[in-house]
JSON list of C-alpha atoms in Angstrom, two decimals:
[
{"chain": "A", "resi": 80, "resn": "UNK", "atom": "CA", "xyz": [-61.94, -17.39, 19.71]},
{"chain": "A", "resi": 81, "resn": "UNK", "atom": "CA", "xyz": [-61.45, -20.82, 21.57]},
{"chain": "A", "resi": 82, "resn": "UNK", "atom": "CA", "xyz": [-59.26, -20.60, 23.71]},
{"chain": "A", "resi": 83, "resn": "UNK", "atom": "CA", "xyz": [-56.24, -22.67, 25.56]},
{"chain": "A", "resi": 84, "resn": "UNK", "atom": "CA", "xyz": [-57.47, -26.22, 25.93]},
{"chain": "A", "resi": 85, "resn": "UNK", "atom": "CA", "xyz": [-56.54, -28.64, 28.33]},
{"chain": "A", "resi": 86, "resn": "UNK", "atom": "CA", "xyz": [-57.55, -32.87, 29.98]},
{"chain": "A", "resi": 87, "resn": "UNK", "atom": "CA", "xyz": [-57.77, -33.59, 31.66]},
{"chain": "A", "resi": 88, "resn": "UNK", "atom": "CA", "xyz": [-59.29, -30.75, 34.54]},
{"chain": "A", "resi": 89, "resn": "UNK", "atom": "CA", "xyz": [-57.68, -33.45, 37.66]},
{"chain": "A", "resi": 90, "resn": "UNK", "atom": "CA", "xyz": [-55.95, -36.67, 38.45]},
{"chain": "A", "resi": 91, "resn": "UNK", "atom": "CA", "xyz": [-55.22, -38.19, 40.87]},
{"chain": "A", "resi": 92, "resn": "UNK", "atom": "CA", "xyz": [-52.74, -40.71, 40.90]},
{"chain": "A", "resi": 93, "resn": "UNK", "atom": "CA", "xyz": [-50.32, -42.48, 44.09]},
{"chain": "A", "resi": 94, "resn": "UNK", "atom": "CA", "xyz": [-47.19, -42.57, 43.91]},
{"chain": "A", "resi": 95, "resn": "UNK", "atom": "CA", "xyz": [-44.50, -43.94, 41.23]},
{"chain": "A", "resi": 96, "resn": "UNK", "atom": "CA", "xyz": [-47.82, -44.34, 38.52]},
{"chain": "A", "resi": 97, "resn": "UNK", "atom": "CA", "xyz": [-47.43, -42.24, 35.47]},
{"chain": "A", "resi": 98, "resn": "UNK", "atom": "CA", "xyz": [-49.70, -39.33, 33.85]},
{"chain": "A", "resi": 99, "resn": "UNK", "atom": "CA", "xyz": [-49.84, -37.50, 30.59]},
{"chain": "A", "resi": 100, "resn": "UNK", "atom": "CA", "xyz": [-52.03, -34.07, 29.86]},
{"chain": "A", "resi": 101, "resn": "UNK", "atom": "CA", "xyz": [-52.44, -32.89, 27.12]},
{"chain": "A", "resi": 102, "resn": "UNK", "atom": "CA", "xyz": [-53.13, -29.45, 25.79]},
{"chain": "A", "resi": 103, "resn": "UNK", "atom": "CA", "xyz": [-53.97, -27.13, 22.42]},
{"chain": "A", "resi": 104, "resn": "UNK", "atom": "CA", "xyz": [-53.44, -23.88, 22.18]},
{"chain": "A", "resi": 105, "resn": "UNK", "atom": "CA", "xyz": [-54.69, -21.16, 20.08]},
{"chain": "A", "resi": 106, "resn": "UNK", "atom": "CA", "xyz": [-54.80, -21.34, 17.03]},
{"chain": "A", "resi": 107, "resn": "UNK", "atom": "CA", "xyz": [-51.58, -20.38, 15.12]},
{"chain": "A", "resi": 108, "resn": "UNK", "atom": "CA", "xyz": [-49.98, -19.64, 18.18]},
{"chain": "A", "resi": 109, "resn": "UNK", "atom": "CA", "xyz": [-46.68, -21.22, 17.36]},
{"chain": "A", "resi": 110, "resn": "UNK", "atom": "CA", "xyz": [-44.84, -21.05, 21.05]},
{"chain": "A", "resi": 111, "resn": "UNK", "atom": "CA", "xyz": [-46.72, -23.47, 23.47]},
{"chain": "A", "resi": 112, "resn": "UNK", "atom": "CA", "xyz": [-45.03, -23.50, 26.93]},
{"chain": "A", "resi": 113, "resn": "UNK", "atom": "CA", "xyz": [-45.94, -25.80, 30.56]},
{"chain": "A", "resi": 114, "resn": "UNK", "atom": "CA", "xyz": [-45.83, -24.45, 34.07]},
{"chain": "A", "resi": 115, "resn": "UNK", "atom": "CA", "xyz": [-45.57, -25.93, 37.82]},
{"chain": "A", "resi": 116, "resn": "UNK", "atom": "CA", "xyz": [-47.47, -24.70, 39.65]},
{"chain": "A", "resi": 117, "resn": "UNK", "atom": "CA", "xyz": [-47.66, -26.03, 43.50]},
{"chain": "A", "resi": 118, "resn": "UNK", "atom": "CA", "xyz": [-50.09, -24.38, 46.09]},
{"chain": "A", "resi": 119, "resn": "UNK", "atom": "CA", "xyz": [-48.95, -21.44, 47.31]},
{"chain": "A", "resi": 120, "resn": "UNK", "atom": "CA", "xyz": [-46.64, -20.36, 44.33]},
{"chain": "A", "resi": 121, "resn": "UNK", "atom": "CA", "xyz": [-46.29, -18.32, 40.79]},
{"chain": "A", "resi": 122, "resn": "UNK", "atom": "CA", "xyz": [-45.75, -20.74, 37.77]},
{"chain": "A", "resi": 123, "resn": "UNK", "atom": "CA", "xyz": [-42.79, -22.31, 37.07]},
{"chain": "A", "resi": 124, "resn": "UNK", "atom": "CA", "xyz": [-41.13, -22.77, 32.99]},
{"chain": "A", "resi": 125, "resn": "UNK", "atom": "CA", "xyz": [-40.98, -26.89, 32.78]},
{"chain": "A", "resi": 126, "resn": "UNK", "atom": "CA", "xyz": [-40.90, -26.37, 28.73]},
{"chain": "A", "resi": 127, "resn": "UNK", "atom": "CA", "xyz": [-40.95, -24.50, 25.92]},
{"chain": "A", "resi": 128, "resn": "UNK", "atom": "CA", "xyz": [-41.90, -24.99, 22.71]},
{"chain": "A", "resi": 129, "resn": "UNK", "atom": "CA", "xyz": [-41.77, -23.12, 19.39]},
{"chain": "A", "resi": 130, "resn": "UNK", "atom": "CA", "xyz": [-43.51, -24.51, 16.62]},
{"chain": "A", "resi": 131, "resn": "UNK", "atom": "CA", "xyz": [-42.10, -28.79, 17.14]},
{"chain": "A", "resi": 132, "resn": "UNK", "atom": "CA", "xyz": [-38.98, -27.75, 18.78]},
{"chain": "A", "resi": 133, "resn": "UNK", "atom": "CA", "xyz": [-37.80, -27.25, 22.12]},
{"chain": "A", "resi": 134, "resn": "UNK", "atom": "CA", "xyz": [-37.17, -23.70, 23.19]},
{"chain": "A", "resi": 135, "resn": "UNK", "atom": "CA", "xyz": [-36.03, -24.01, 26.64]},
{"chain": "A", "resi": 136, "resn": "UNK", "atom": "CA", "xyz": [-36.26, -27.31, 29.25]},
{"chain": "A", "resi": 137, "resn": "UNK", "atom": "CA", "xyz": [-33.27, -26.60, 31.54]},
{"chain": "A", "resi": 138, "resn": "UNK", "atom": "CA", "xyz": [-35.97, -26.41, 34.84]},
{"chain": "A", "resi": 139, "resn": "UNK", "atom": "CA", "xyz": [-38.00, -29.68, 33.84]},
{"chain": "A", "resi": 140, "resn": "UNK", "atom": "CA", "xyz": [-37.03, -32.92, 35.61]},
{"chain": "A", "resi": 141, "resn": "UNK", "atom": "CA", "xyz": [-36.17, -34.85, 32.74]},
{"chain": "A", "resi": 142, "resn": "UNK", "atom": "CA", "xyz": [-35.81, -38.15, 34.58]},
{"chain": "A", "resi": 143, "resn": "UNK", "atom": "CA", "xyz": [-39.05, -37.76, 35.50]},
{"chain": "A", "resi": 144, "resn": "UNK", "atom": "CA", "xyz": [-41.09, -34.91, 33.03]},
{"chain": "A", "resi": 145, "resn": "UNK", "atom": "CA", "xyz": [-40.92, -35.52, 29.19]},
{"chain": "A", "resi": 146, "resn": "UNK", "atom": "CA", "xyz": [-42.61, -34.00, 26.62]},
{"chain": "A", "resi": 147, "resn": "UNK", "atom": "CA", "xyz": [-43.88, -33.61, 23.40]},
{"chain": "A", "resi": 148, "resn": "UNK", "atom": "CA", "xyz": [-45.01, -30.94, 20.37]},
{"chain": "A", "resi": 149, "resn": "UNK", "atom": "CA", "xyz": [-45.93, -33.77, 17.71]},
{"chain": "A", "resi": 150, "resn": "UNK", "atom": "CA", "xyz": [-46.73, -31.54, 14.38]},
{"chain": "A", "resi": 151, "resn": "UNK", "atom": "CA", "xyz": [-46.15, -28.08, 16.73]},
{"chain": "A", "resi": 152, "resn": "UNK", "atom": "CA", "xyz": [-50.52, -28.30, 17.51]},
{"chain": "A", "resi": 153, "resn": "UNK", "atom": "CA", "xyz": [-51.25, -30.28, 20.17]},
{"chain": "A", "resi": 154, "resn": "UNK", "atom": "CA", "xyz": [-48.54, -30.85, 23.17]},
{"chain": "A", "resi": 155, "resn": "UNK", "atom": "CA", "xyz": [-48.56, -33.37, 25.93]},
{"chain": "A", "resi": 156, "resn": "UNK", "atom": "CA", "xyz": [-46.78, -33.16, 28.97]},
{"chain": "A", "resi": 157, "resn": "UNK", "atom": "CA", "xyz": [-45.74, -36.54, 30.32]},
{"chain": "A", "resi": 158, "resn": "UNK", "atom": "CA", "xyz": [-44.82, -38.13, 34.16]},
{"chain": "A", "resi": 159, "resn": "UNK", "atom": "CA", "xyz": [-43.43, -41.15, 35.03]},
{"chain": "A", "resi": 160, "resn": "UNK", "atom": "CA", "xyz": [-43.08, -42.05, 38.16]},
{"chain": "A", "resi": 161, "resn": "UNK", "atom": "CA", "xyz": [-44.83, -39.48, 40.20]},
{"chain": "A", "resi": 162, "resn": "UNK", "atom": "CA", "xyz": [-42.81, -38.45, 43.25]},
{"chain": "A", "resi": 163, "resn": "UNK", "atom": "CA", "xyz": [-45.62, -36.76, 45.86]},
{"chain": "A", "resi": 164, "resn": "UNK", "atom": "CA", "xyz": [-44.28, -33.58, 44.80]},
{"chain": "A", "resi": 165, "resn": "UNK", "atom": "CA", "xyz": [-45.72, -33.07, 41.24]},
{"chain": "A", "resi": 166, "resn": "UNK", "atom": "CA", "xyz": [-48.68, -32.71, 42.97]},
{"chain": "A", "resi": 167, "resn": "UNK", "atom": "CA", "xyz": [-49.27, -29.35, 41.59]},
{"chain": "A", "resi": 168, "resn": "UNK", "atom": "CA", "xyz": [-51.40, -27.37, 38.71]},
{"chain": "A", "resi": 169, "resn": "UNK", "atom": "CA", "xyz": [-50.08, -27.88, 35.55]},
{"chain": "A", "resi": 170, "resn": "UNK", "atom": "CA", "xyz": [-50.71, -24.67, 33.14]},
{"chain": "A", "resi": 171, "resn": "UNK", "atom": "CA", "xyz": [-50.58, -24.94, 29.98]},
{"chain": "A", "resi": 172, "resn": "UNK", "atom": "CA", "xyz": [-50.24, -21.42, 27.97]},
{"chain": "A", "resi": 173, "resn": "UNK", "atom": "CA", "xyz": [-49.34, -20.25, 24.50]},
{"chain": "A", "resi": 174, "resn": "UNK", "atom": "CA", "xyz": [-48.36, -17.02, 22.44]},
{"chain": "A", "resi": 175, "resn": "UNK", "atom": "CA", "xyz": [-47.43, -15.86, 19.14]},
{"chain": "A", "resi": 176, "resn": "UNK", "atom": "CA", "xyz": [-44.64, -15.13, 17.97]},
{"chain": "A", "resi": 177, "resn": "UNK", "atom": "CA", "xyz": [-43.77, -10.91, 17.81]},
{"chain": "A", "resi": 178, "resn": "UNK", "atom": "CA", "xyz": [-46.48, -11.40, 20.66]},
{"chain": "A", "resi": 179, "resn": "UNK", "atom": "CA", "xyz": [-44.21, -9.29, 23.23]},
{"chain": "A", "resi": 180, "resn": "UNK", "atom": "CA", "xyz": [-44.69, -12.91, 25.53]},
{"chain": "A", "resi": 181, "resn": "UNK", "atom": "CA", "xyz": [-48.26, -12.23, 25.55]},
{"chain": "A", "resi": 182, "resn": "UNK", "atom": "CA", "xyz": [-49.45, -15.70, 27.00]},
{"chain": "A", "resi": 183, "resn": "UNK", "atom": "CA", "xyz": [-53.26, -16.61, 27.23]},
{"chain": "A", "resi": 184, "resn": "UNK", "atom": "CA", "xyz": [-53.40, -19.63, 29.88]},
{"chain": "A", "resi": 185, "resn": "UNK", "atom": "CA", "xyz": [-55.74, -22.90, 30.03]},
{"chain": "A", "resi": 186, "resn": "UNK", "atom": "CA", "xyz": [-57.42, -23.40, 33.07]},
{"chain": "A", "resi": 187, "resn": "UNK", "atom": "CA", "xyz": [-54.49, -26.14, 33.92]},
{"chain": "A", "resi": 188, "resn": "UNK", "atom": "CA", "xyz": [-54.85, -29.55, 35.35]},
{"chain": "A", "resi": 189, "resn": "UNK", "atom": "CA", "xyz": [-55.16, -30.72, 39.11]},
{"chain": "A", "resi": 190, "resn": "UNK", "atom": "CA", "xyz": [-52.74, -32.88, 39.68]},
{"chain": "A", "resi": 191, "resn": "UNK", "atom": "CA", "xyz": [-52.85, -35.07, 43.28]},
{"chain": "A", "resi": 192, "resn": "UNK", "atom": "CA", "xyz": [-50.76, -37.64, 43.69]},
{"chain": "A", "resi": 193, "resn": "UNK", "atom": "CA", "xyz": [-50.79, -40.06, 46.96]},
{"chain": "B", "resi": 86, "resn": "UNK", "atom": "CA", "xyz": [-30.29, -13.18, 40.09]},
{"chain": "B", "resi": 87, "resn": "UNK", "atom": "CA", "xyz": [-33.50, -12.05, 38.30]},
{"chain": "B", "resi": 88, "resn": "UNK", "atom": "CA", "xyz": [-36.87, -12.21, 40.47]},
{"chain": "B", "resi": 89, "resn": "UNK", "atom": "CA", "xyz": [-40.39, -10.80, 40.92]},
{"chain": "B", "resi": 90, "resn": "UNK", "atom": "CA", "xyz": [-40.93, -10.68, 45.12]},
{"chain": "B", "resi": 91, "resn": "UNK", "atom": "CA", "xyz": [-45.02, -9.25, 45.43]},
{"chain": "B", "resi": 92, "resn": "UNK", "atom": "CA", "xyz": [-44.37, -8.63, 49.57]},
{"chain": "B", "resi": 93, "resn": "UNK", "atom": "CA", "xyz": [-48.15, -9.14, 50.72]},
{"chain": "B", "resi": 94, "resn": "UNK", "atom": "CA", "xyz": [-49.50, -12.48, 50.53]},
{"chain": "B", "resi": 95, "resn": "UNK", "atom": "CA", "xyz": [-53.02, -11.95, 51.58]},
{"chain": "B", "resi": 96, "resn": "UNK", "atom": "CA", "xyz": [-54.50, -8.68, 51.72]},
{"chain": "B", "resi": 97, "resn": "UNK", "atom": "CA", "xyz": [-58.60, -7.95, 52.70]},
{"chain": "B", "resi": 98, "resn": "UNK", "atom": "CA", "xyz": [-60.42, -5.05, 51.43]},
{"chain": "B", "resi": 99, "resn": "UNK", "atom": "CA", "xyz": [-64.28, -3.46, 52.13]},
{"chain": "B", "resi": 100, "resn": "UNK", "atom": "CA", "xyz": [-66.05, -3.41, 48.83]},
{"chain": "B", "resi": 101, "resn": "UNK", "atom": "CA", "xyz": [-65.80, 0.17, 47.52]},
{"chain": "B", "resi": 102, "resn": "UNK", "atom": "CA", "xyz": [-62.03, 0.82, 48.99]},
{"chain": "B", "resi": 103, "resn": "UNK", "atom": "CA", "xyz": [-59.48, 1.51, 46.61]},
{"chain": "B", "resi": 104, "resn": "UNK", "atom": "CA", "xyz": [-57.48, -1.63, 46.68]},
{"chain": "B", "resi": 105, "resn": "UNK", "atom": "CA", "xyz": [-53.17, -1.58, 45.83]},
{"chain": "B", "resi": 106, "resn": "UNK", "atom": "CA", "xyz": [-51.03, -4.57, 44.77]},
{"chain": "B", "resi": 107, "resn": "UNK", "atom": "CA", "xyz": [-47.26, -4.21, 44.90]},
{"chain": "B", "resi": 108, "resn": "UNK", "atom": "CA", "xyz": [-44.64, -5.73, 43.53]},
{"chain": "B", "resi": 109, "resn": "UNK", "atom": "CA", "xyz": [-41.13, -5.82, 43.03]},
{"chain": "B", "resi": 110, "resn": "UNK", "atom": "CA", "xyz": [-39.00, -6.77, 40.76]},
{"chain": "B", "resi": 111, "resn": "UNK", "atom": "CA", "xyz": [-34.67, -8.11, 40.15]},
{"chain": "B", "resi": 112, "resn": "UNK", "atom": "CA", "xyz": [-33.07, -7.75, 37.07]},
{"chain": "B", "resi": 113, "resn": "UNK", "atom": "CA", "xyz": [-30.73, -7.17, 34.31]},
{"chain": "B", "resi": 114, "resn": "UNK", "atom": "CA", "xyz": [-32.13, -4.14, 32.20]},
{"chain": "B", "resi": 115, "resn": "UNK", "atom": "CA", "xyz": [-36.09, -3.50, 31.95]},
{"chain": "B", "resi": 116, "resn": "UNK", "atom": "CA", "xyz": [-38.07, -6.05, 32.12]},
{"chain": "B", "resi": 117, "resn": "UNK", "atom": "CA", "xyz": [-42.09, -6.81, 30.05]},
{"chain": "B", "resi": 118, "resn": "UNK", "atom": "CA", "xyz": [-43.75, -6.63, 33.20]},
{"chain": "B", "resi": 119, "resn": "UNK", "atom": "CA", "xyz": [-47.04, -8.11, 33.58]},
{"chain": "B", "resi": 120, "resn": "UNK", "atom": "CA", "xyz": [-50.34, -8.67, 36.02]},
{"chain": "B", "resi": 121, "resn": "UNK", "atom": "CA", "xyz": [-51.88, -11.30, 36.15]},
{"chain": "B", "resi": 122, "resn": "UNK", "atom": "CA", "xyz": [-55.10, -12.95, 37.38]},
{"chain": "B", "resi": 123, "resn": "UNK", "atom": "CA", "xyz": [-56.10, -16.71, 38.91]},
{"chain": "B", "resi": 124, "resn": "UNK", "atom": "CA", "xyz": [-59.64, -16.76, 40.37]},
{"chain": "B", "resi": 125, "resn": "UNK", "atom": "CA", "xyz": [-60.06, -20.20, 41.27]},
{"chain": "B", "resi": 126, "resn": "UNK", "atom": "CA", "xyz": [-59.78, -23.75, 39.11]},
{"chain": "B", "resi": 127, "resn": "UNK", "atom": "CA", "xyz": [-58.55, -21.34, 36.23]},
{"chain": "B", "resi": 128, "resn": "UNK", "atom": "CA", "xyz": [-56.69, -20.25, 34.51]},
{"chain": "B", "resi": 129, "resn": "UNK", "atom": "CA", "xyz": [-54.57, -17.33, 34.64]},
{"chain": "B", "resi": 130, "resn": "UNK", "atom": "CA", "xyz": [-56.00, -13.81, 32.61]},
{"chain": "B", "resi": 131, "resn": "UNK", "atom": "CA", "xyz": [-53.78, -11.10, 31.61]},
{"chain": "B", "resi": 132, "resn": "UNK", "atom": "CA", "xyz": [-55.31, -8.22, 33.32]},
{"chain": "B", "resi": 133, "resn": "UNK", "atom": "CA", "xyz": [-52.10, -5.13, 31.70]},
{"chain": "B", "resi": 134, "resn": "UNK", "atom": "CA", "xyz": [-48.69, -4.49, 30.93]},
{"chain": "B", "resi": 135, "resn": "UNK", "atom": "CA", "xyz": [-46.49, -2.67, 30.19]},
{"chain": "B", "resi": 136, "resn": "UNK", "atom": "CA", "xyz": [-43.03, -2.58, 27.52]},
{"chain": "B", "resi": 137, "resn": "UNK", "atom": "CA", "xyz": [-41.79, 1.36, 27.23]},
{"chain": "B", "resi": 138, "resn": "UNK", "atom": "CA", "xyz": [-43.28, 4.96, 26.87]},
{"chain": "B", "resi": 139, "resn": "UNK", "atom": "CA", "xyz": [-46.64, 6.04, 29.65]},
{"chain": "B", "resi": 140, "resn": "UNK", "atom": "CA", "xyz": [-45.76, 4.21, 32.53]},
{"chain": "B", "resi": 141, "resn": "UNK", "atom": "CA", "xyz": [-48.43, 4.12, 33.74]},
{"chain": "B", "resi": 142, "resn": "UNK", "atom": "CA", "xyz": [-50.73, 1.39, 32.08]},
{"chain": "B", "resi": 143, "resn": "UNK", "atom": "CA", "xyz": [-54.49, 0.75, 32.42]},
{"chain": "B", "resi": 144, "resn": "UNK", "atom": "CA", "xyz": [-56.27, -2.74, 31.78]},
{"chain": "B", "resi": 145, "resn": "UNK", "atom": "CA", "xyz": [-59.18, -4.50, 31.95]},
{"chain": "B", "resi": 146, "resn": "UNK", "atom": "CA", "xyz": [-61.55, -5.07, 34.76]},
{"chain": "B", "resi": 147, "resn": "UNK", "atom": "CA", "xyz": [-60.99, -1.14, 35.45]},
{"chain": "B", "resi": 148, "resn": "UNK", "atom": "CA", "xyz": [-57.29, -1.80, 37.56]},
{"chain": "B", "resi": 149, "resn": "UNK", "atom": "CA", "xyz": [-53.90, 0.39, 36.50]},
{"chain": "B", "resi": 150, "resn": "UNK", "atom": "CA", "xyz": [-50.22, -0.59, 37.16]},
{"chain": "B", "resi": 151, "resn": "UNK", "atom": "CA", "xyz": [-47.62, 1.93, 37.64]},
{"chain": "B", "resi": 152, "resn": "UNK", "atom": "CA", "xyz": [-44.06, 1.14, 36.35]},
{"chain": "B", "resi": 153, "resn": "UNK", "atom": "CA", "xyz": [-41.88, 2.82, 38.51]},
{"chain": "B", "resi": 154, "resn": "UNK", "atom": "CA", "xyz": [-37.76, 2.49, 37.41]},
{"chain": "B", "resi": 155, "resn": "UNK", "atom": "CA", "xyz": [-35.91, 4.03, 41.02]},
{"chain": "B", "resi": 156, "resn": "UNK", "atom": "CA", "xyz": [-37.94, 1.28, 42.77]},
{"chain": "B", "resi": 157, "resn": "UNK", "atom": "CA", "xyz": [-37.96, -1.57, 40.12]},
{"chain": "B", "resi": 158, "resn": "UNK", "atom": "CA", "xyz": [-42.29, -1.73, 41.12]},
{"chain": "B", "resi": 159, "resn": "UNK", "atom": "CA", "xyz": [-45.03, -2.21, 38.70]},
{"chain": "B", "resi": 160, "resn": "UNK", "atom": "CA", "xyz": [-47.74, -1.71, 40.80]},
{"chain": "B", "resi": 161, "resn": "UNK", "atom": "CA", "xyz": [-51.26, -2.51, 40.92]},
{"chain": "B", "resi": 162, "resn": "UNK", "atom": "CA", "xyz": [-54.56, -0.45, 41.79]},
{"chain": "B", "resi": 163, "resn": "UNK", "atom": "CA", "xyz": [-58.16, 0.03, 41.24]},
{"chain": "B", "resi": 164, "resn": "UNK", "atom": "CA", "xyz": [-59.80, 2.76, 42.52]},
{"chain": "B", "resi": 165, "resn": "UNK", "atom": "CA", "xyz": [-63.17, 0.69, 43.78]},
{"chain": "B", "resi": 166, "resn": "UNK", "atom": "CA", "xyz": [-62.80, -2.98, 44.45]},
{"chain": "B", "resi": 167, "resn": "UNK", "atom": "CA", "xyz": [-65.82, -4.93, 43.63]},
{"chain": "B", "resi": 168, "resn": "UNK", "atom": "CA", "xyz": [-66.85, -7.83, 44.93]},
{"chain": "B", "resi": 169, "resn": "UNK", "atom": "CA", "xyz": [-65.98, -10.04, 41.64]},
{"chain": "B", "resi": 170, "resn": "UNK", "atom": "CA", "xyz": [-62.29, -8.90, 42.68]},
{"chain": "B", "resi": 171, "resn": "UNK", "atom": "CA", "xyz": [-61.72, -11.34, 44.33]},
{"chain": "B", "resi": 172, "resn": "UNK", "atom": "CA", "xyz": [-59.55, -13.74, 43.29]},
{"chain": "B", "resi": 173, "resn": "UNK", "atom": "CA", "xyz": [-55.39, -14.82, 43.38]},
{"chain": "B", "resi": 174, "resn": "UNK", "atom": "CA", "xyz": [-52.92, -11.34, 41.79]},
{"chain": "B", "resi": 175, "resn": "UNK", "atom": "CA", "xyz": [-49.80, -12.47, 40.02]},
{"chain": "B", "resi": 176, "resn": "UNK", "atom": "CA", "xyz": [-46.83, -10.51, 38.78]},
{"chain": "B", "resi": 177, "resn": "UNK", "atom": "CA", "xyz": [-44.07, -11.53, 36.16]},
{"chain": "B", "resi": 178, "resn": "UNK", "atom": "CA", "xyz": [-41.41, -10.22, 33.98]},
{"chain": "B", "resi": 179, "resn": "UNK", "atom": "CA", "xyz": [-39.98, -11.16, 30.44]},
{"chain": "B", "resi": 180, "resn": "UNK", "atom": "CA", "xyz": [-37.17, -10.80, 28.22]},
{"chain": "B", "resi": 181, "resn": "UNK", "atom": "CA", "xyz": [-37.19, -7.26, 26.93]},
{"chain": "B", "resi": 182, "resn": "UNK", "atom": "CA", "xyz": [-36.44, -8.01, 23.74]},
{"chain": "B", "resi": 183, "resn": "UNK", "atom": "CA", "xyz": [-39.25, -7.48, 20.36]},
{"chain": "B", "resi": 184, "resn": "UNK", "atom": "CA", "xyz": [-40.08, -10.59, 19.34]},
{"chain": "B", "resi": 185, "resn": "UNK", "atom": "CA", "xyz": [-39.25, -13.11, 21.92]},
{"chain": "B", "resi": 186, "resn": "UNK", "atom": "CA", "xyz": [-40.58, -15.75, 23.40]},
{"chain": "B", "resi": 187, "resn": "UNK", "atom": "CA", "xyz": [-38.61, -16.44, 27.02]},
{"chain": "B", "resi": 188, "resn": "UNK", "atom": "CA", "xyz": [-39.12, -17.44, 30.06]},
{"chain": "B", "resi": 189, "resn": "UNK", "atom": "CA", "xyz": [-41.15, -15.49, 32.30]},
{"chain": "B", "resi": 190, "resn": "UNK", "atom": "CA", "xyz": [-40.88, -15.33, 35.89]},
{"chain": "B", "resi": 191, "resn": "UNK", "atom": "CA", "xyz": [-43.75, -14.86, 37.89]},
{"chain": "B", "resi": 192, "resn": "UNK", "atom": "CA", "xyz": [-44.52, -13.60, 42.05]},
{"chain": "B", "resi": 193, "resn": "UNK", "atom": "CA", "xyz": [-45.25, -16.35, 44.52]},
{"chain": "B", "resi": 194, "resn": "UNK", "atom": "CA", "xyz": [-48.90, -14.11, 44.13]},
{"chain": "B", "resi": 195, "resn": "UNK", "atom": "CA", "xyz": [-51.87, -12.48, 45.94]},
{"chain": "B", "resi": 196, "resn": "UNK", "atom": "CA", "xyz": [-54.76, -13.11, 47.35]},
{"chain": "B", "resi": 197, "resn": "UNK", "atom": "CA", "xyz": [-57.46, -11.36, 46.97]},
{"chain": "B", "resi": 198, "resn": "UNK", "atom": "CA", "xyz": [-60.60, -11.14, 50.13]},
{"chain": "B", "resi": 199, "resn": "UNK", "atom": "CA", "xyz": [-62.96, -8.70, 49.27]},
{"chain": "B", "resi": 200, "resn": "UNK", "atom": "CA", "xyz": [-65.08, -7.68, 52.31]},
{"chain": "B", "resi": 201, "resn": "UNK", "atom": "CA", "xyz": [-69.03, -7.56, 51.59]}
]
């Protein structure tokens, strides 16, 4: 079974530029999560989708971050414009409904904002 | 407020020695509990989980964890550490509702180094 796929793996941009990350969850997983992991911290949830609907986006900085999950499969997370403090690893995870929250994580995208 | 505390930022053990990583949580009810491992440049891999029942749970790679309700703790243990166990370990809690897809709250992690 293929795992959660993410791209790109690394991205370097300058502040005020925009960037987008892509995630393809495990086949059949209805729930998809985006986490932000700042160096030295644990992952923090940014947004959770169930199918193509948003379940929780309370910690998403909506003035600059946006995410979508068209057709309930792939998802993209966008930052526009980026700030220095957005430098982090962005992790995508997926889980099955009724799986007691067992989330499977992708390798992440490491973003550096200069 | 809901939180997870991993008091040890960095631990170094010798190969073959035993290991215990500490995790304490603050939650309104007994949450679901998880331990994840993250190798450099990799995503998080689930080591083990606790939902209910036997308070000593077994996971992959020879790890186990014990849930102690009175201490709000879920410490991770391994009797004999291998060099390949060097990684960062995260404790996490989630809402105790069957079928819930709620938010996981992670600790800040403990980095494990293994001496030859």
